[in-house]
Tab-separated table of C-alpha atoms and ligand atoms in Angstrom:
chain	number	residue	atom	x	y	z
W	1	UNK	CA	-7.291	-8.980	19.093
W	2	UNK	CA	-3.268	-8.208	19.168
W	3	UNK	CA	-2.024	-7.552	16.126
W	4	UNK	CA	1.710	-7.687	14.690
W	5	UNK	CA	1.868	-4.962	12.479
W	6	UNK	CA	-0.171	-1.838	10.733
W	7	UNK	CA	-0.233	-2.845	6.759
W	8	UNK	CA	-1.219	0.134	4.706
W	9	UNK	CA	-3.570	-1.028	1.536
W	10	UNK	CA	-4.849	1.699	-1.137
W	11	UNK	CA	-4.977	2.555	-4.543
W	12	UNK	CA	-1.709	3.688	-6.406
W	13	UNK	CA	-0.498	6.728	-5.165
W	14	UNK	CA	-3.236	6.875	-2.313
W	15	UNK	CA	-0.283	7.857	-0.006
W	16	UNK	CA	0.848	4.769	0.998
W	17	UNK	CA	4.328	5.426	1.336
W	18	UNK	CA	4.067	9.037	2.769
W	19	UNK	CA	1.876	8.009	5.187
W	20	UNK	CA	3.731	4.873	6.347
W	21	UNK	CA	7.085	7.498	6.897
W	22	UNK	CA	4.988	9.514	9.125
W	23	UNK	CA	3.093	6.797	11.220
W	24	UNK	CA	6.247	4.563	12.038
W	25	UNK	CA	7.863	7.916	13.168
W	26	UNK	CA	4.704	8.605	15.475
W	27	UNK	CA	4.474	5.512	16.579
W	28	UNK	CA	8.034	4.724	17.365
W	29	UNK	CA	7.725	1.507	14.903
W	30	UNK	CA	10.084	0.338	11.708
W	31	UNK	CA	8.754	1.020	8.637
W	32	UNK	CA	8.976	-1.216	5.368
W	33	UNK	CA	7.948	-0.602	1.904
W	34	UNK	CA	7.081	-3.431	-0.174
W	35	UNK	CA	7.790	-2.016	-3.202
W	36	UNK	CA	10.842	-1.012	-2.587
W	37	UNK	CA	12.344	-4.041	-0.645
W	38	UNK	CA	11.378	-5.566	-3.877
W	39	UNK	CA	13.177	-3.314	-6.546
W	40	UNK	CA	16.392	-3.664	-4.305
W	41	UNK	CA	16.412	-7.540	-4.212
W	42	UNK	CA	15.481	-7.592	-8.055
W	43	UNK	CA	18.116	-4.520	-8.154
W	44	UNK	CA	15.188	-3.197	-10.863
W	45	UNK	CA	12.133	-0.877	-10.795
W	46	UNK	CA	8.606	-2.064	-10.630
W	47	UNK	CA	8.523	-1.434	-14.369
W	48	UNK	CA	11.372	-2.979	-15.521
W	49	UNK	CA	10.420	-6.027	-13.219
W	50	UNK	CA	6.763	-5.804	-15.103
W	51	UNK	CA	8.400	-5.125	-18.606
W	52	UNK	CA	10.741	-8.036	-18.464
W	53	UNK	CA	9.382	-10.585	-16.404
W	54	UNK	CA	5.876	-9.581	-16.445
W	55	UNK	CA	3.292	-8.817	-14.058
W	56	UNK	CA	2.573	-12.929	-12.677
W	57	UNK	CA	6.018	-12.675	-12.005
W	58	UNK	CA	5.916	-9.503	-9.684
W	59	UNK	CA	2.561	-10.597	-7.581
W	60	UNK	CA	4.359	-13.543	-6.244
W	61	UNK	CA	7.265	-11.088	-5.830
W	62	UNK	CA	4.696	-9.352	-3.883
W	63	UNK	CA	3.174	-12.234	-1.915
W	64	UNK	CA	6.952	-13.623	-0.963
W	65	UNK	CA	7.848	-9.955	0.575
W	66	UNK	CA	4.558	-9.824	2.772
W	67	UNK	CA	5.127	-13.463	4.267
W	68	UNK	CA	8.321	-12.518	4.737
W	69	UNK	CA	7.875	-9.430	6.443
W	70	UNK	CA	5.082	-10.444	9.166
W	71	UNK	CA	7.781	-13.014	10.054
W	72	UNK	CA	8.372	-10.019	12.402
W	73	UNK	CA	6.054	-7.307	14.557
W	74	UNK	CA	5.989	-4.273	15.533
W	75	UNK	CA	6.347	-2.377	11.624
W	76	UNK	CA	4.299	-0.343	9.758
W	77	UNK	CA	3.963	-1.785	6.529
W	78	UNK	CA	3.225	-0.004	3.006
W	79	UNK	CA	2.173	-2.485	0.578
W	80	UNK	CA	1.785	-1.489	-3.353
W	81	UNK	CA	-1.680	-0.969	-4.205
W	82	UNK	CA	-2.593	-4.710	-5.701
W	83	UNK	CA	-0.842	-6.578	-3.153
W	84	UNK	CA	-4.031	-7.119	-1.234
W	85	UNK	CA	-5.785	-8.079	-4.394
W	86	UNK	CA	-3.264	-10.964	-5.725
W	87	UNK	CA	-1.786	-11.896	-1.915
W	88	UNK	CA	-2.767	-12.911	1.352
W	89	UNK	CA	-2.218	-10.380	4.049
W	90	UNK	CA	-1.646	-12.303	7.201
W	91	UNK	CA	-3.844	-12.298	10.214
W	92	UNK	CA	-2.897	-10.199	13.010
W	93	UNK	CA	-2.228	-7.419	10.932
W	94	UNK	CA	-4.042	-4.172	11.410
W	95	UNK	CA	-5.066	-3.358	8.456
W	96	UNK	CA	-5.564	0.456	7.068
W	97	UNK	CA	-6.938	1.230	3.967
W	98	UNK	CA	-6.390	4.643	2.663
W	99	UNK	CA	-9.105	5.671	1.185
W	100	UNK	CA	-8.989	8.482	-1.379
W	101	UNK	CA	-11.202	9.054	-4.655
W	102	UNK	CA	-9.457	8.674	-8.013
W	103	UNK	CA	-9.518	11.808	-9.327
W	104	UNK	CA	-7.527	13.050	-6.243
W	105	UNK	CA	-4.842	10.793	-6.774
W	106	UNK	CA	-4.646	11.950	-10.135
W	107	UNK	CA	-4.899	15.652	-9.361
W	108	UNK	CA	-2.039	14.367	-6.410
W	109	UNK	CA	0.776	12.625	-8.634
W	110	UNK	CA	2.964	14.229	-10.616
W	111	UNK	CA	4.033	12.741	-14.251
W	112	UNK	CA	7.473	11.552	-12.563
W	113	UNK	CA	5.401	9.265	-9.867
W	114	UNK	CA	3.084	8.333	-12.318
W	115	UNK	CA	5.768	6.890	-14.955
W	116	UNK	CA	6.840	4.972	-12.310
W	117	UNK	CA	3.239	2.737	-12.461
W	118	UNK	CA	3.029	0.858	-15.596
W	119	UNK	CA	-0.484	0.183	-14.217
W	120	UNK	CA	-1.663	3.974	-14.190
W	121	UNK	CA	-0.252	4.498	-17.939
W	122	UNK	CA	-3.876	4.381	-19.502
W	123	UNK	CA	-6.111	6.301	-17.344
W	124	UNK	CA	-9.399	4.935	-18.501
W	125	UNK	CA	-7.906	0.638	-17.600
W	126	UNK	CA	-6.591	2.835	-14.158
W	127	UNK	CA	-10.102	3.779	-13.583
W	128	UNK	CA	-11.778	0.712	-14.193
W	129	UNK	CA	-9.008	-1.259	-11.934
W	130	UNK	CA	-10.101	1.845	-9.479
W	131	UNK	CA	-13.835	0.432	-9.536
W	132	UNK	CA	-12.851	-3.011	-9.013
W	133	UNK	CA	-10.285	-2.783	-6.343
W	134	UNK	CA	-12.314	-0.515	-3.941
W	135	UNK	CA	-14.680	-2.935	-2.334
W	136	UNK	CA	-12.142	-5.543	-1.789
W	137	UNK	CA	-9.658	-2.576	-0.073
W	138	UNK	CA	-13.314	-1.762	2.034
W	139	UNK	CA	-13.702	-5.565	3.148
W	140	UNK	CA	-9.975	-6.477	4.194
W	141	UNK	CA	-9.627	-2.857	5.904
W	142	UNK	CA	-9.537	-3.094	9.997
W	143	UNK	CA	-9.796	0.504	9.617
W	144	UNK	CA	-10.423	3.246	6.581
W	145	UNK	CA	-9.088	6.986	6.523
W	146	UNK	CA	-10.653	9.462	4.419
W	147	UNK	CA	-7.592	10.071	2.400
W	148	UNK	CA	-9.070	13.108	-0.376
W	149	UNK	CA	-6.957	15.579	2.396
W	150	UNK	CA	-3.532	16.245	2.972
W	151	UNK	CA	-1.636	13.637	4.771
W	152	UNK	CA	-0.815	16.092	8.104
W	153	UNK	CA	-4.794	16.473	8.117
W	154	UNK	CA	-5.837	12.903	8.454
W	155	UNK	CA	-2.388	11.121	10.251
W	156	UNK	CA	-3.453	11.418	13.540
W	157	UNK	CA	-7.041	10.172	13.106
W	158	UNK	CA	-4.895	6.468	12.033
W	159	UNK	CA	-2.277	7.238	15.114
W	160	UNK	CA	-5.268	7.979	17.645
W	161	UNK	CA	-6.739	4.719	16.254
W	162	UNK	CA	-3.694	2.320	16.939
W	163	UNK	CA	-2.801	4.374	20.199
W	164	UNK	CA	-6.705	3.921	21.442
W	165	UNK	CA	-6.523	0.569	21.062
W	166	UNK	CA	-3.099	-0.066	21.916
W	167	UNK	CA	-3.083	-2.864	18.965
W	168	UNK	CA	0.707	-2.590	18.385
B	201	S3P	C1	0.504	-1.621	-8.380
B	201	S3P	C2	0.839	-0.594	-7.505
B	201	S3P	C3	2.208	-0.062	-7.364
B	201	S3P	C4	3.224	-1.155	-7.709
B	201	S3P	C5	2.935	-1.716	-9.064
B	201	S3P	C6	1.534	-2.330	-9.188
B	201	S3P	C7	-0.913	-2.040	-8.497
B	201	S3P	O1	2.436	0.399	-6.038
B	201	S3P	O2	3.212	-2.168	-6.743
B	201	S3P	O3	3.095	-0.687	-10.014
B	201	S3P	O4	-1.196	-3.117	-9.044
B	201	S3P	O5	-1.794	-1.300	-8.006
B	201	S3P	P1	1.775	1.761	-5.451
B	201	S3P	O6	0.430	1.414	-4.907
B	201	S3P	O7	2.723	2.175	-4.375
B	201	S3P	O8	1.710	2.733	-6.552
């Protein structure tokens, strides 16, 4: 199997982003952000898109950006962490899931990232999304990174992977 591009897929604040930076350096690839293509276009945050056009409104947001994106190969992709859940990631994308506990990413974020997440506000709903997210994260992942260690720790295990297989 070739594949197009690496798409990142995790919980909120698994890493996502930090890891996608580092990879597309490695790798010599372009890296794009979901999340943040989107708040540019919309010129808004992710919560003032889900405060004042609501939530519907931002998955096909979401599902627009992705289609859009894999137009194109050779990227490394971070997608926000229920992009996988409400949109179709399209074949030929390697897909990585970063895979770190919840109380980690909690331990991990400080307030001013969590603000950002109007879906991490209550932390017992975050927990329960948590539970229901992580098998379907587990069944679209090509390939899953133990994600409870620092980012420099566990970066090359997801480089070695792509470079092994020379899937990019
Ligand atoms: C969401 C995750 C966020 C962002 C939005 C919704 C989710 O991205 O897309 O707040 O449903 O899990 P991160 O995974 O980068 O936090």
């Amino acid at each position: 199997m070739v594949y197009d591009n690496v798409v990142l897929i995790g919980f909120m604040g698994s890493g996502k982003t930090t890891v996608g930076k580092v990879l597309a350096r490695k790798l010599l690839k372009e890296f794009k952000d979901v999340d943040t293509i989107i708040e540019k276009e919309q010129n808004k945050s992710v919560s003032e898109i889900f405060q004042e056009k609501g939530e519907e409104y931002f998955r096909a947001l979401e599902q627009k950006c992705i289609y859009e994106l894999t137009k194109r190969s050779g990227q490394v992709i971070a997608t926000g962490g229920g992009l996988p859940i409400y949109s179709h990631i399209p074949d030929k994308s390697l897909i990585v899931y970063i895979n770190a506990d919840f109380d980690v990413i909690l331990k991990r974020l400080p307030k001013k990232e969590r603000d950002k997440r109007p879906l991490l506000e209550d932390e017992s709903k975050a927990r329960t999304l948590f539970r229901e997210r992580i098998g379907r994260y587990e069944e679209l992942a090509t390939f899953s990174v133990d994600a409870n260690q620092s980012v420099a720790t566990f970066i090359h295990v997801i480089a070695d992977f792509i470079l092994d297989k020379r899937v990019l």
